Coordinates of C-alpha atoms and ligand atoms in Angstrom, one line a residue:
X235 CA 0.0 0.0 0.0
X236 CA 1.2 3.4 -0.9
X237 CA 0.4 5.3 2.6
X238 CA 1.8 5.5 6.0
X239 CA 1.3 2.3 7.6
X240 CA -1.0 3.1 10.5
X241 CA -3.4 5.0 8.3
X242 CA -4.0 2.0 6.1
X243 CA -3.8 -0.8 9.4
X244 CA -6.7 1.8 10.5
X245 CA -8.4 2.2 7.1
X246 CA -8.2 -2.2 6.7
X247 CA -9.5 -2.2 10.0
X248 CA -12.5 -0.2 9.5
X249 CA -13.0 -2.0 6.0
X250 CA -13.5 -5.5 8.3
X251 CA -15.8 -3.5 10.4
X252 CA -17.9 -2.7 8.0
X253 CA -17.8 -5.6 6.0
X254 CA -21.3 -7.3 6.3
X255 CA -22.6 -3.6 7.0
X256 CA -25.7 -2.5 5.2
X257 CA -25.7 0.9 3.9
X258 CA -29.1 1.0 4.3
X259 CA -28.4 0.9 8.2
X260 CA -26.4 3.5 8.4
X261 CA -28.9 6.2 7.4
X262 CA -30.4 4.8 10.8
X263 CA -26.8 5.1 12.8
X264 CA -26.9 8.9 11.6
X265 CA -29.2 10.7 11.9
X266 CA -27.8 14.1 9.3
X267 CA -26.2 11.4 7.3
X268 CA -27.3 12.7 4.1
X269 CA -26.4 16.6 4.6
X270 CA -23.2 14.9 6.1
X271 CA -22.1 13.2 2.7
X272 CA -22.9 15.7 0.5
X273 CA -20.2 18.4 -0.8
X274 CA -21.2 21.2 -3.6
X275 CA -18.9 23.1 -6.2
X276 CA -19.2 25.0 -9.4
X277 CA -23.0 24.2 -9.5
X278 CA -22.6 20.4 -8.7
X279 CA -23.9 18.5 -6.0
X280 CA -21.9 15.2 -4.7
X281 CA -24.2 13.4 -3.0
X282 CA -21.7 10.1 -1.5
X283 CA -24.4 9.2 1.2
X284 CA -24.9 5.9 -0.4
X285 CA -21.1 4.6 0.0
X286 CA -20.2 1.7 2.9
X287 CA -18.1 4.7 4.5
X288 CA -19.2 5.4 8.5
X289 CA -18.2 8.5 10.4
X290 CA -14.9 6.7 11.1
X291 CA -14.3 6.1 7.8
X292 CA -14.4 9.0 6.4
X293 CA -12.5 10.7 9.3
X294 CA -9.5 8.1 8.6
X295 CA -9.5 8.8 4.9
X296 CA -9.2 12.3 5.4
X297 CA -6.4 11.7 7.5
X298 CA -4.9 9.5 4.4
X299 CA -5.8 12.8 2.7
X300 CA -3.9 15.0 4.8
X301 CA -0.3 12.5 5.4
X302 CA -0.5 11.8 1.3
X303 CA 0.0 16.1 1.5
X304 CA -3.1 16.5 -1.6
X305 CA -3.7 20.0 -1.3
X306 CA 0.2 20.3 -1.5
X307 CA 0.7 18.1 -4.6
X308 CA -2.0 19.8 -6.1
X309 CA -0.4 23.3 -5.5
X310 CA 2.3 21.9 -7.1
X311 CA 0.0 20.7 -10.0
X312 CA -1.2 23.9 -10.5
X313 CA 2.0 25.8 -9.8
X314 CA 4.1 24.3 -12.6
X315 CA 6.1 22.0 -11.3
X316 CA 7.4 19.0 -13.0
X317 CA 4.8 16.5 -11.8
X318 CA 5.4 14.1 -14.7
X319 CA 8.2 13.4 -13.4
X320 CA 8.8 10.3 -16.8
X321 CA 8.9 12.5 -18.9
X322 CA 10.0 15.5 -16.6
X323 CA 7.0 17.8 -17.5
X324 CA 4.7 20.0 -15.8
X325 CA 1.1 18.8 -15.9
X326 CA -0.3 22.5 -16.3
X327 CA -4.3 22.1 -18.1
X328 CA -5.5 24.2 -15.6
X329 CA -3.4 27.3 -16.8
X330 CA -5.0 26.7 -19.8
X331 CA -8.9 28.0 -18.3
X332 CA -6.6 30.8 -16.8
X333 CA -6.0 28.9 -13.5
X334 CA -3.0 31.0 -11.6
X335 CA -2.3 32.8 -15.0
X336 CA -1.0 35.7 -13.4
X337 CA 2.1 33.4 -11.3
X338 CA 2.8 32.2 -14.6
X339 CA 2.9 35.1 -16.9
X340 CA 4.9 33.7 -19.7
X341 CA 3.1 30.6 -20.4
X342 CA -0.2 32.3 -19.7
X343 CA 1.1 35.1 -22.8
X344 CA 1.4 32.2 -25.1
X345 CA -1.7 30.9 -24.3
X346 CA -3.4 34.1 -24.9
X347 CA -1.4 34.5 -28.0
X348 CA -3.2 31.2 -29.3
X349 CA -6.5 31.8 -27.7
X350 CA -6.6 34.9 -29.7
X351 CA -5.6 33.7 -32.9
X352 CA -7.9 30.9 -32.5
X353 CA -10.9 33.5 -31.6
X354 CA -9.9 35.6 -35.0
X355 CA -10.3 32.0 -36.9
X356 CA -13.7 31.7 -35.3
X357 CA -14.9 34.4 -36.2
X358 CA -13.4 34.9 -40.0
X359 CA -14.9 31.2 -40.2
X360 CA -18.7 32.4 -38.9
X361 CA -18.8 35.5 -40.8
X362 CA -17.6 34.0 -43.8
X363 CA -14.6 36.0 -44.4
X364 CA -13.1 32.7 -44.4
X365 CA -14.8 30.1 -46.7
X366 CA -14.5 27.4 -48.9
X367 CA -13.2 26.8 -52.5
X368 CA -16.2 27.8 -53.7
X369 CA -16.8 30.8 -52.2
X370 CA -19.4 29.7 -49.8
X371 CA -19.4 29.7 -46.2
X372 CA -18.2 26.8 -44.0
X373 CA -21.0 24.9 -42.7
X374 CA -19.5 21.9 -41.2
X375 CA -16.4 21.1 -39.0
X376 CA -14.5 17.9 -38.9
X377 CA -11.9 16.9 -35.9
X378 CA -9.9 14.0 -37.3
X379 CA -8.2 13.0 -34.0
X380 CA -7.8 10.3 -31.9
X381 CA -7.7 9.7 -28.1
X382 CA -7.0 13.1 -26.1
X383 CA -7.4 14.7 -29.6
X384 CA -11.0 13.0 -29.9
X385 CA -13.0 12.2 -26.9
X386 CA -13.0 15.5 -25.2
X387 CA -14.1 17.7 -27.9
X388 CA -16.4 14.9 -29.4
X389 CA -17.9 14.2 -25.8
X390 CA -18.5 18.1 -25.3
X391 CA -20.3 18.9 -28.8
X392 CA -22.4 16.6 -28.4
X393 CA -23.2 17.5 -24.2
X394 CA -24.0 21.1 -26.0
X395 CA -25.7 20.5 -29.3
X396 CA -28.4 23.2 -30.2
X397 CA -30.6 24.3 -32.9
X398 CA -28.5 27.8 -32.4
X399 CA -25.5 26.1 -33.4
X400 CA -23.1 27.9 -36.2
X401 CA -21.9 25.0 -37.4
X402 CA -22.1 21.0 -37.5
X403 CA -19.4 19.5 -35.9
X404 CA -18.6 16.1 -36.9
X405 CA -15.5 13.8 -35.8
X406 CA -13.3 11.0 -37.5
X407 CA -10.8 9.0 -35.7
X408 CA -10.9 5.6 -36.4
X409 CA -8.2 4.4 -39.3
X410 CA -10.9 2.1 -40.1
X411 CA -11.7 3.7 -43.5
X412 CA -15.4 3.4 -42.6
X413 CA -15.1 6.1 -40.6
X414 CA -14.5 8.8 -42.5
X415 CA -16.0 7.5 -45.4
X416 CA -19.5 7.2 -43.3
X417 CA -18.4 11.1 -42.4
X418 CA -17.5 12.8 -45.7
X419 CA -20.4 11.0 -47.9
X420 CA -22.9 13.4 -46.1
X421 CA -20.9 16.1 -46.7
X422 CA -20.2 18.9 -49.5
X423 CA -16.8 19.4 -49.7
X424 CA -16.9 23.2 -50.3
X425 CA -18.9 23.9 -47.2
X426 CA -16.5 21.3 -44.7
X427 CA -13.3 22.4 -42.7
X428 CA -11.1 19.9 -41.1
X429 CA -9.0 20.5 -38.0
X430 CA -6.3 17.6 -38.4
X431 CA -5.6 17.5 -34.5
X432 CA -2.7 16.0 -32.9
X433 CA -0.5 17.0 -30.1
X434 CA 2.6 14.9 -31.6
X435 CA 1.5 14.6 -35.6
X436 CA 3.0 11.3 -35.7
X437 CA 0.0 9.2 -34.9
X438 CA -0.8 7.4 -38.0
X439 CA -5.3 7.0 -37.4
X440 CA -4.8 11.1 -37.6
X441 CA -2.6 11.5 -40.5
X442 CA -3.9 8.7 -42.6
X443 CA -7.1 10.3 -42.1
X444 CA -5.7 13.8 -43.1
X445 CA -4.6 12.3 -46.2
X446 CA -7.5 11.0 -47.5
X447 CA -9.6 14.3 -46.6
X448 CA -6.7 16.4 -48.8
X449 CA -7.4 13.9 -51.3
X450 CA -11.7 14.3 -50.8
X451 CA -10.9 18.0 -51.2
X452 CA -8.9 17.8 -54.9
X453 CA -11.2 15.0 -55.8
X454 CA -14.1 17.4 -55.6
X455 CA -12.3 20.9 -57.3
X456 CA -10.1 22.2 -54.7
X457 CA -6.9 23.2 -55.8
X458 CA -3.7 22.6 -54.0
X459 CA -4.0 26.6 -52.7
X460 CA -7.8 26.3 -51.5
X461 CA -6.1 23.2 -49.2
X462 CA -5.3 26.0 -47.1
X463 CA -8.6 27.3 -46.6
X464 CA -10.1 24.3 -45.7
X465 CA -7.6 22.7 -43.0
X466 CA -6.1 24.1 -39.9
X467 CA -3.8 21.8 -37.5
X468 CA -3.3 21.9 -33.7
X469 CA -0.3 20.4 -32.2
X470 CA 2.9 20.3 -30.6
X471 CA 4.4 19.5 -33.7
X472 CA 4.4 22.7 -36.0
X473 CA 6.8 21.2 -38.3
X474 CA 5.5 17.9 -39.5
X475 CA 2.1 19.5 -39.8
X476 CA 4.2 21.8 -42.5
X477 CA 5.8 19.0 -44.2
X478 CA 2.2 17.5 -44.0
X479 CA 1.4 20.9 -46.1
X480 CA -0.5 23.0 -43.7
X481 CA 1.1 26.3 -43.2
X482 CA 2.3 27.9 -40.2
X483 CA -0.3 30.0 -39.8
X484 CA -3.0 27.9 -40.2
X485 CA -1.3 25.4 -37.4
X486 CA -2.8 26.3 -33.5
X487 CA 0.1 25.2 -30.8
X488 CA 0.0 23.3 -27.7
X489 CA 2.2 22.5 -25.5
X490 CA 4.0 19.5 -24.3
X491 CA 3.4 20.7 -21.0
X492 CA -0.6 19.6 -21.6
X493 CA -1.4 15.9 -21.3
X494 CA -3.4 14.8 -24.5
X495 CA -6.6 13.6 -22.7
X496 CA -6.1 16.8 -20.7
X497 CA -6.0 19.3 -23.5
X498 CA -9.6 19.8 -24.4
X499 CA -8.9 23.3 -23.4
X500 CA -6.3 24.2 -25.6
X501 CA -6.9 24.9 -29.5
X502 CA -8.0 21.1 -28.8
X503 CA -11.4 22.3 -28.1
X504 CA -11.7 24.3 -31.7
X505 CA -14.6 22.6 -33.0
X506 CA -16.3 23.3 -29.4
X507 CA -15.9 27.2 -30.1
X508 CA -16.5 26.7 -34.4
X509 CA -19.9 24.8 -33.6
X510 CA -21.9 27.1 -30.5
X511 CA -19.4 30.3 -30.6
X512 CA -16.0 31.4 -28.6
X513 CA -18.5 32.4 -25.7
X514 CA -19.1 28.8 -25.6
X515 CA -15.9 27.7 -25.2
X516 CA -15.5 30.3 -23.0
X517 CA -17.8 29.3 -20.5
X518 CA -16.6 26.0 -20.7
X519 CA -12.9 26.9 -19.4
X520 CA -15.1 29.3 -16.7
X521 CA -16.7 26.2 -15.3
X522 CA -13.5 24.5 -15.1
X523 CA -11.7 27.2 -13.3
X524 CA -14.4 27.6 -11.2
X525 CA -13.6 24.0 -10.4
X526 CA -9.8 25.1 -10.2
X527 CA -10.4 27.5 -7.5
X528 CA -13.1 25.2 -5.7
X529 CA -10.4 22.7 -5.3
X530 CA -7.6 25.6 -4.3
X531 CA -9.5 26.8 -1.4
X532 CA -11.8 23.6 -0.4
X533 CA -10.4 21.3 2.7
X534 CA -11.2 18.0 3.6
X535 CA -15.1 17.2 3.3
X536 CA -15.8 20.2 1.6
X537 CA -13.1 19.5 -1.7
X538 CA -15.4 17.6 -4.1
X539 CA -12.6 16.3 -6.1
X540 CA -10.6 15.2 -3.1
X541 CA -13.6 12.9 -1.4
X542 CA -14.5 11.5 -5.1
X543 CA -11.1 10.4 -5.3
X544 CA -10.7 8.9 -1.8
X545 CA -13.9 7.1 -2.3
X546 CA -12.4 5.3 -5.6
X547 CA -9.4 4.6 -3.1
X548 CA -11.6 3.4 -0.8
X549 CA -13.6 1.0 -2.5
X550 CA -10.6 0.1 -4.8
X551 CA -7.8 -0.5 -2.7
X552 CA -10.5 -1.6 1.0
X553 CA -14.0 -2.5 -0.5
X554 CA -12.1 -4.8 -3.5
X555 CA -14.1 -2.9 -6.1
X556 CA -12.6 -3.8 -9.6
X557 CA -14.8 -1.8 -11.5
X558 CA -16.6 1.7 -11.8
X559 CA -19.6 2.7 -13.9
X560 CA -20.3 5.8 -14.9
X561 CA -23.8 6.3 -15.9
X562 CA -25.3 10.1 -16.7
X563 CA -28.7 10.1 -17.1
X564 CA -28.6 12.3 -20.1
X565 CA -28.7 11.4 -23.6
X566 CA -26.2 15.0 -24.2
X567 CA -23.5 12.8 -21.9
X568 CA -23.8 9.9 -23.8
X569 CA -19.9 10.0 -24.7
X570 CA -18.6 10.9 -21.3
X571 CA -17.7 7.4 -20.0
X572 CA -15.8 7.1 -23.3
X573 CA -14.0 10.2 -22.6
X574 CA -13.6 9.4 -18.8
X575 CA -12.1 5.9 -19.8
X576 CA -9.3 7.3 -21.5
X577 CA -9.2 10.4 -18.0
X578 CA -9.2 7.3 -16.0
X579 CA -7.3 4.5 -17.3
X580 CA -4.6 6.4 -19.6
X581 CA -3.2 7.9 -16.1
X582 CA -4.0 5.7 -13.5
X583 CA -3.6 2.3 -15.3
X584 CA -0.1 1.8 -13.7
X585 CA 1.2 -0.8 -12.6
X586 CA 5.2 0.5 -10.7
X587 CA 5.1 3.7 -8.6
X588 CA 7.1 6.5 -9.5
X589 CA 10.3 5.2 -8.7
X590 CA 9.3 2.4 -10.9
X591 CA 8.5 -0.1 -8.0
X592 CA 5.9 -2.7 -9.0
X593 CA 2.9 -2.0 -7.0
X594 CA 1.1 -5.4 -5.8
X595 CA -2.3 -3.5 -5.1
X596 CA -5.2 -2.2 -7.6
X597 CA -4.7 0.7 -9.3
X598 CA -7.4 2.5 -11.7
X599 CA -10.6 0.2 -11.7
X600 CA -11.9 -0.6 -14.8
X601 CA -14.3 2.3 -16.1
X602 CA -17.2 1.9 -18.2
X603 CA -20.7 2.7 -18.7
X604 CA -23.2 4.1 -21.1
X605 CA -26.5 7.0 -20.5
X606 CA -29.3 6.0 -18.3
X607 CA -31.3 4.5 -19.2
X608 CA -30.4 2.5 -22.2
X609 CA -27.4 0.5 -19.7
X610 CA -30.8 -0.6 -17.9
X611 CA -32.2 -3.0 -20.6
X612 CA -29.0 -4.2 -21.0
X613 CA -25.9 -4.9 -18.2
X614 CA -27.6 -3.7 -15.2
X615 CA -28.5 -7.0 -14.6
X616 CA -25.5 -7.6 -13.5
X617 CA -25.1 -4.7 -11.4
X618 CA -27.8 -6.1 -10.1
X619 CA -27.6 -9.9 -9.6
X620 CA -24.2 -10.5 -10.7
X621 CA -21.4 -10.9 -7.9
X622 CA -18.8 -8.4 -9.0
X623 CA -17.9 -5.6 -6.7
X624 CA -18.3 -2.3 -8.4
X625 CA -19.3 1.0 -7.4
X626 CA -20.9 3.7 -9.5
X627 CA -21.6 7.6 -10.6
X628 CA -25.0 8.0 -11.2
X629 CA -25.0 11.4 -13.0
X630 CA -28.0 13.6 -13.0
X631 CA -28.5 16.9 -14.6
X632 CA -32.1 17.8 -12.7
X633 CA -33.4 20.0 -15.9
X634 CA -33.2 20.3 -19.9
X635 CA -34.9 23.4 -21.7
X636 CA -36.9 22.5 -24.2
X637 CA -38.1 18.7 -24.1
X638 CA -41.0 16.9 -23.3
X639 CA -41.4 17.7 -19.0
X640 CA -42.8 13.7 -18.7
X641 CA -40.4 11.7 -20.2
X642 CA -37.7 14.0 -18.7
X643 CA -39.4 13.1 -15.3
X644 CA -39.2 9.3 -16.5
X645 CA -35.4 9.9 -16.8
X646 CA -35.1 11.1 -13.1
X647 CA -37.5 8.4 -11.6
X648 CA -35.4 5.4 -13.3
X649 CA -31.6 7.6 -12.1
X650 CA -33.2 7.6 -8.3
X651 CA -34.9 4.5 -8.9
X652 CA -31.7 2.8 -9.8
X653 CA -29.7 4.5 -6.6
X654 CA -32.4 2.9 -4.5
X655 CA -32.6 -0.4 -6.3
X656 CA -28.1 -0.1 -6.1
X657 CA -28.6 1.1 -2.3
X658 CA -31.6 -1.6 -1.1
X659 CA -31.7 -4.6 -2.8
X660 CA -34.3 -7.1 -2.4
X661 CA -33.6 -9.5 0.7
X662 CA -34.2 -12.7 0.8
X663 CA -37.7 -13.0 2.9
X664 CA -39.0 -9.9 0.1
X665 CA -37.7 -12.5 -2.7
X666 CA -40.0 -14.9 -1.0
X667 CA -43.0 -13.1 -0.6
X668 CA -42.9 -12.0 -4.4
X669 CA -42.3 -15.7 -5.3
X670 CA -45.1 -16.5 -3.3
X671 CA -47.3 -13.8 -4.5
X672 CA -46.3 -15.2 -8.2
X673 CA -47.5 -18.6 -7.0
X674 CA -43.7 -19.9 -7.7
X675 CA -42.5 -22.6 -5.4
X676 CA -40.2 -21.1 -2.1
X677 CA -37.4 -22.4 -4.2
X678 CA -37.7 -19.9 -6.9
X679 CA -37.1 -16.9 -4.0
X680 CA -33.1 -17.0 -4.5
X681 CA -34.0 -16.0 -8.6
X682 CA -35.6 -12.6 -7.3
X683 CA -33.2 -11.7 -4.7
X684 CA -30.7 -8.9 -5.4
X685 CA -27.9 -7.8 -3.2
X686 CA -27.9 -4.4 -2.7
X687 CA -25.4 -2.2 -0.9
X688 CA -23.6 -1.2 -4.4
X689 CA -21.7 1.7 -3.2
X690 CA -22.6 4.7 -5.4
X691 CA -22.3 8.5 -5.2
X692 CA -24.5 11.0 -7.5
X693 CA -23.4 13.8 -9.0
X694 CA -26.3 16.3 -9.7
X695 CA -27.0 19.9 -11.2
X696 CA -28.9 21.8 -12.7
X697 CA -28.1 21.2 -17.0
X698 CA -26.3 20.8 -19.4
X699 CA -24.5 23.8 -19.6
X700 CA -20.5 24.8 -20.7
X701 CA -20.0 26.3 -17.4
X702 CA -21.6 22.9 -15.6
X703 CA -19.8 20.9 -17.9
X704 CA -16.7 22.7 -17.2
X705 CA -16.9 22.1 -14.1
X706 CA -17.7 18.7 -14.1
X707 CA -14.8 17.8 -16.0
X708 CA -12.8 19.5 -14.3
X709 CA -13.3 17.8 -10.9
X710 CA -12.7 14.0 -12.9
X711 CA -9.5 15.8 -14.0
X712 CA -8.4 16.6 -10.2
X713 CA -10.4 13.1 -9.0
X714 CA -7.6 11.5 -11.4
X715 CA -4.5 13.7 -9.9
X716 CA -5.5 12.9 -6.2
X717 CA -6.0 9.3 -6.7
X718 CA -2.7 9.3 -8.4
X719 CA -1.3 10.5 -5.9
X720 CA -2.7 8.2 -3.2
X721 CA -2.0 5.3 -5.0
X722 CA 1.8 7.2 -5.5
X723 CA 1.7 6.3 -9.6
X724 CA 2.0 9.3 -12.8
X725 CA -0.8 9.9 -13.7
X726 CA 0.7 11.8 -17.2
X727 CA 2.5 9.5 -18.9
X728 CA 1.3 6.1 -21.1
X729 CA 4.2 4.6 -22.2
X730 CA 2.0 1.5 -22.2
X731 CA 0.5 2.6 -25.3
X732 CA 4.1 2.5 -27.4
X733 CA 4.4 -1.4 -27.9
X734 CA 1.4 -1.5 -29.8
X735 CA 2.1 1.1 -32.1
X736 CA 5.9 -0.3 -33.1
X737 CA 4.5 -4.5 -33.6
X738 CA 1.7 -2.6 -35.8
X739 CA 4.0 -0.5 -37.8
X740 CA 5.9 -4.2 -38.6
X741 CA 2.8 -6.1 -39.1
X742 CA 1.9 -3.2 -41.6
X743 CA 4.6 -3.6 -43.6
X744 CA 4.2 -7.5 -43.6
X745 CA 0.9 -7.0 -45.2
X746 CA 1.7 -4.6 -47.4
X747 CA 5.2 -6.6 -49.0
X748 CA 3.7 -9.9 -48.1
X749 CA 6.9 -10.7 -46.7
X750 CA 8.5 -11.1 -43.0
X751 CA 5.9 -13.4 -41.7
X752 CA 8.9 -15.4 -39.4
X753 CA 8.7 -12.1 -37.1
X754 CA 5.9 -13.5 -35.6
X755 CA 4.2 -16.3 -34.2
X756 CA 2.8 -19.0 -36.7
X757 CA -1.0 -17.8 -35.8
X758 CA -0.5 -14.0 -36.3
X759 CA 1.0 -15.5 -39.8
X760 CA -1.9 -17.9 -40.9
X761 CA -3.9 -14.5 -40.1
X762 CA -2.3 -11.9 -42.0
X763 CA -1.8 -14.3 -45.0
X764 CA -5.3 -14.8 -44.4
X765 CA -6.0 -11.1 -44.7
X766 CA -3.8 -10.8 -47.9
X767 CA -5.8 -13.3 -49.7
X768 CA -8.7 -11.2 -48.8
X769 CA -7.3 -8.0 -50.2
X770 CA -5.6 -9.3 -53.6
X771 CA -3.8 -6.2 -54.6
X772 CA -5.9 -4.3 -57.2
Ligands
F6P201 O1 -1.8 6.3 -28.0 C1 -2.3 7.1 -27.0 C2 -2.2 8.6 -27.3 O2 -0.9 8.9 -27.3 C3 -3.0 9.4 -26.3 O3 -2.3 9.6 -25.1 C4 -3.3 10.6 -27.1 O4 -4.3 11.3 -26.5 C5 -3.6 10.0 -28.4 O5 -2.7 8.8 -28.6 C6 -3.5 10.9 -29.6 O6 -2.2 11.4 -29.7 P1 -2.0 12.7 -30.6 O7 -2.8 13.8 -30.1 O8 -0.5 12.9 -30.5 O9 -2.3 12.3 -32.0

């Protein structure tokens, strides 16, 4: 374990205590329980009443809190120091939404510098001064990332879709061809911009897909100079994206000193700002450093980041929880578990500390989940009557301008429904009496009983909105730091992702010379030699 001995002897302790607890009970045991587990920031409510955490508990992993020195690391965090300390970086997204700007002036003036540059795009872009090869306006925007470069943007256009939208935002990452394919064939290629996104402009989904968009352009009467019009990069790398062919100034920096699936708020976010405005992506970093400051000046109980990340400690590293599900009950969030896997398990899927000591204990839980209440009809059966130990965010935005008021009621009965169903259970004498009342033998009671005492927190406010959304962000960003460090792992590099990428650069080249097939085992070969006869060269 990662800690000072004593607070995790104290924290195993109170895990055997309440082992065989009800959560149920302890609602009786106290009576303010509910006020009592319950912190608010940036317009969101964490309600984490519904945990197996006691007074004691809670007390003990606030002292864990306190010895691991959060507030201090995240000081640091904020502050600029190296925190990365693999690749010897700061870890500095938050300077990004303006967090501490004025402590780090220089930075902060090149982030300006971009911010501004990337505004004057905007708005050439909406007011047409900017347009396509054929003299029309842009209509529609397409992000060909993938990962960091993807999910975030992806997962926030969709959140804030509207009819008042200025443009259509659309994104490719897959190098499955399919993808963009499915993409461009709605398209008119003199209304659509790309934004070829990618913090190091070597990653081949991104680039591959680049190509074939150049190639969509002149296939359809762009000439080599409109290229420029239509494509913009944003990445680290300004000099590949030239030899690419895009020019300096149509290229929007970030900096190495921003983690990929922490740079939505860098020229990552573009499309956010092309589709609903700059005031929308505005908002968005205001939510998040509303969430900055939150976490700055909030202690203990009261740091909403802080207790959501010693509850994953908690149930992970005590409570043996090997997974978390993240379920929003909001068709706008329908990509945010996607985004929050790659939050989640690209920094905390570690296996050595960070002096490269293997670590024997769980680190990031496996994260999944999908919008209530589609994940209903399908796997909560097994959240139900399954015997895995998870634990869950039940996500809750409590209004939505505009839709129908009683099926958006339905969606917050089946959210609460679920947290009771999660919380309660059915015990064994209610299975009986609803086996009885079915006229099924006592035997068939065991089919109709369900656990219970799933720990689970929900996370409520009042919409979808980019200050909300911001926000919520945000405090999964600083959940992920402070678990991090509780668990004493990086939580900015992903060196784990490398291998992959080098075998598949040599299997490539296999399939495309048909040759090399004793550099790898006799299956892969039957396989790709499979795949060749399937693909006869044209
Ligand atoms: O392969 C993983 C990864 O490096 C992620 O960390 C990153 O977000 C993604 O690929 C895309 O990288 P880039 O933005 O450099 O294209």
């Amino acid at each position: 374990m990662t800690g000072n001995l004593s607070d995790e002897n104290r924290l195993k302790g109170l895990a055997r205590q309440l082992s065989g607890v009800r959560v149920v009970d302890l609602f009786d045991d106290e009576a303010d329980r509910a006020s009592n587990c319950r912190c608010e920031a940036a317009g969101l409510v964490l309600d984490y009443s519904k945990h197996l955490l006691n007074k004691e508990a809670r007390k003990a992993l606030l002292q864990r809190a306190e010895s691991a020195g959060l507030s201090d690391s995240f000081e640091k965090l904020t502050g600029g120091a190296h925190v990365n300390v693999t690749e010897d970086r700061p870890a500095l997204h938050t300077l990004l939404r303006g967090t501490r700007a004025g402590e780090l002036p220089s930075l902060w003036a090149e982030v300006e510098k971009v911010n501004a540059s990337l505004t004057t795009l905007v708005t050439d872009i909406h007011g047409g001064k900017r347009c396509g090869f054929a003299g029309t306006p842009f209509t529609h925007v397409v992000n060909l990332g993938i990962g960091g470069s993807d999910f975030g943007p992806r997962m926030v256009c969709r959140a804030l879709r509207s009819p008042e939208d200025r443009m259509t935002a659309h994104f490719v990452a897959n190098v499955d061809p399919q993808d963009l394919d499915e993409t461009l064939s709605q398209l008119n290629p003199a209304t659509t911009f790309f934004i070829v996104c990618s913090k190091s402009f070597t990653t081949e989904e991104t680039l591959t897909n680049a190509l074939r968009a150049r190639n969509w352009l002149l296939s359809s009467g762009a000439t080599k100079e409109d290229l420029g019009q239509h494509m913009v990069a944003v990445t680290t790398n300004i000099a590949a994206a030239g030899s690419f062919g895009i020019r300096e100034a149509d290229c929007f920096p970030i900096w190495d000193w921003v983690g990929g699936r922490y740079s939505l708020w860098s020229a990552v976010g573009l499309s956010v700002a092309l589709q609903g405005g700059w005031s929308t992506f505005a908002k968005l970093l205001a939510g998040a450093r509303s969430m900055d400051e939150h976490t700055h000046q909030s202690r203990g109980k009261n740091n909403l980041p802080l207790m959501l990340s010693l509850l994953e400690y908690w149930n992970t590293l005590y409570l043996h929880s090997d997974s978390h599900v993240v379920l929003p009950y909001s068709q706008r969030l329908e990509h945010l578990p996607d985004f929050l896997q790659q939050l989640s398990m690209e920094s905390n899927g570690k296996r050595v500390d960070l002096s490269g000591a293997p670590i024997s204990e769980p680190t990031a839980p496996v994260l999944w989940g999908s919008a209530g209440t589609i994940g209903q009809h399908s796997y909560y059966q097994l959240l139900h009557q399954g015997n895995r130990r998870f634990t869950a965010d039940i996500i809750l935005p409590l209004s939505n301008a505009g839709v129908d008021r009683d099926a958006h009621r339905k969606l917050a009965a089946n959210a609460l429904a679920q947290s009771r169903a999660l919380l309660t259970g059915r015990d064994a004498a209610a299975a009986q009496a609803l086996a009885q009342e079915r006229g099924q033998p006592d035997a068939f009671g065991p089919h109709y009983e369900m656990p219970g005492n799933h720990g689970h927190s929900l996370i409520y406010f009042n919409a979808v909105t980019p200050n909300a959304l911001g926000a919520l962000i945000a405090a999964y960003e600083h959940k992920t730091f402070f678990l991090s460090r509780l668990l004493g792992i990086n939580a900015f590099d992903q060196w784990g992702v490398e291998l992959g990428k080098v075998i598949g650069r040599k299997i490539l080249k296999i399939l495309e010379t048909g040759e090399g097939f004793d550099a790898v085992d006799d299956a892969t070969a039957v396989i790709l030699r499979a795949w060749r006869d399937a693909n006869p060269e044209p």
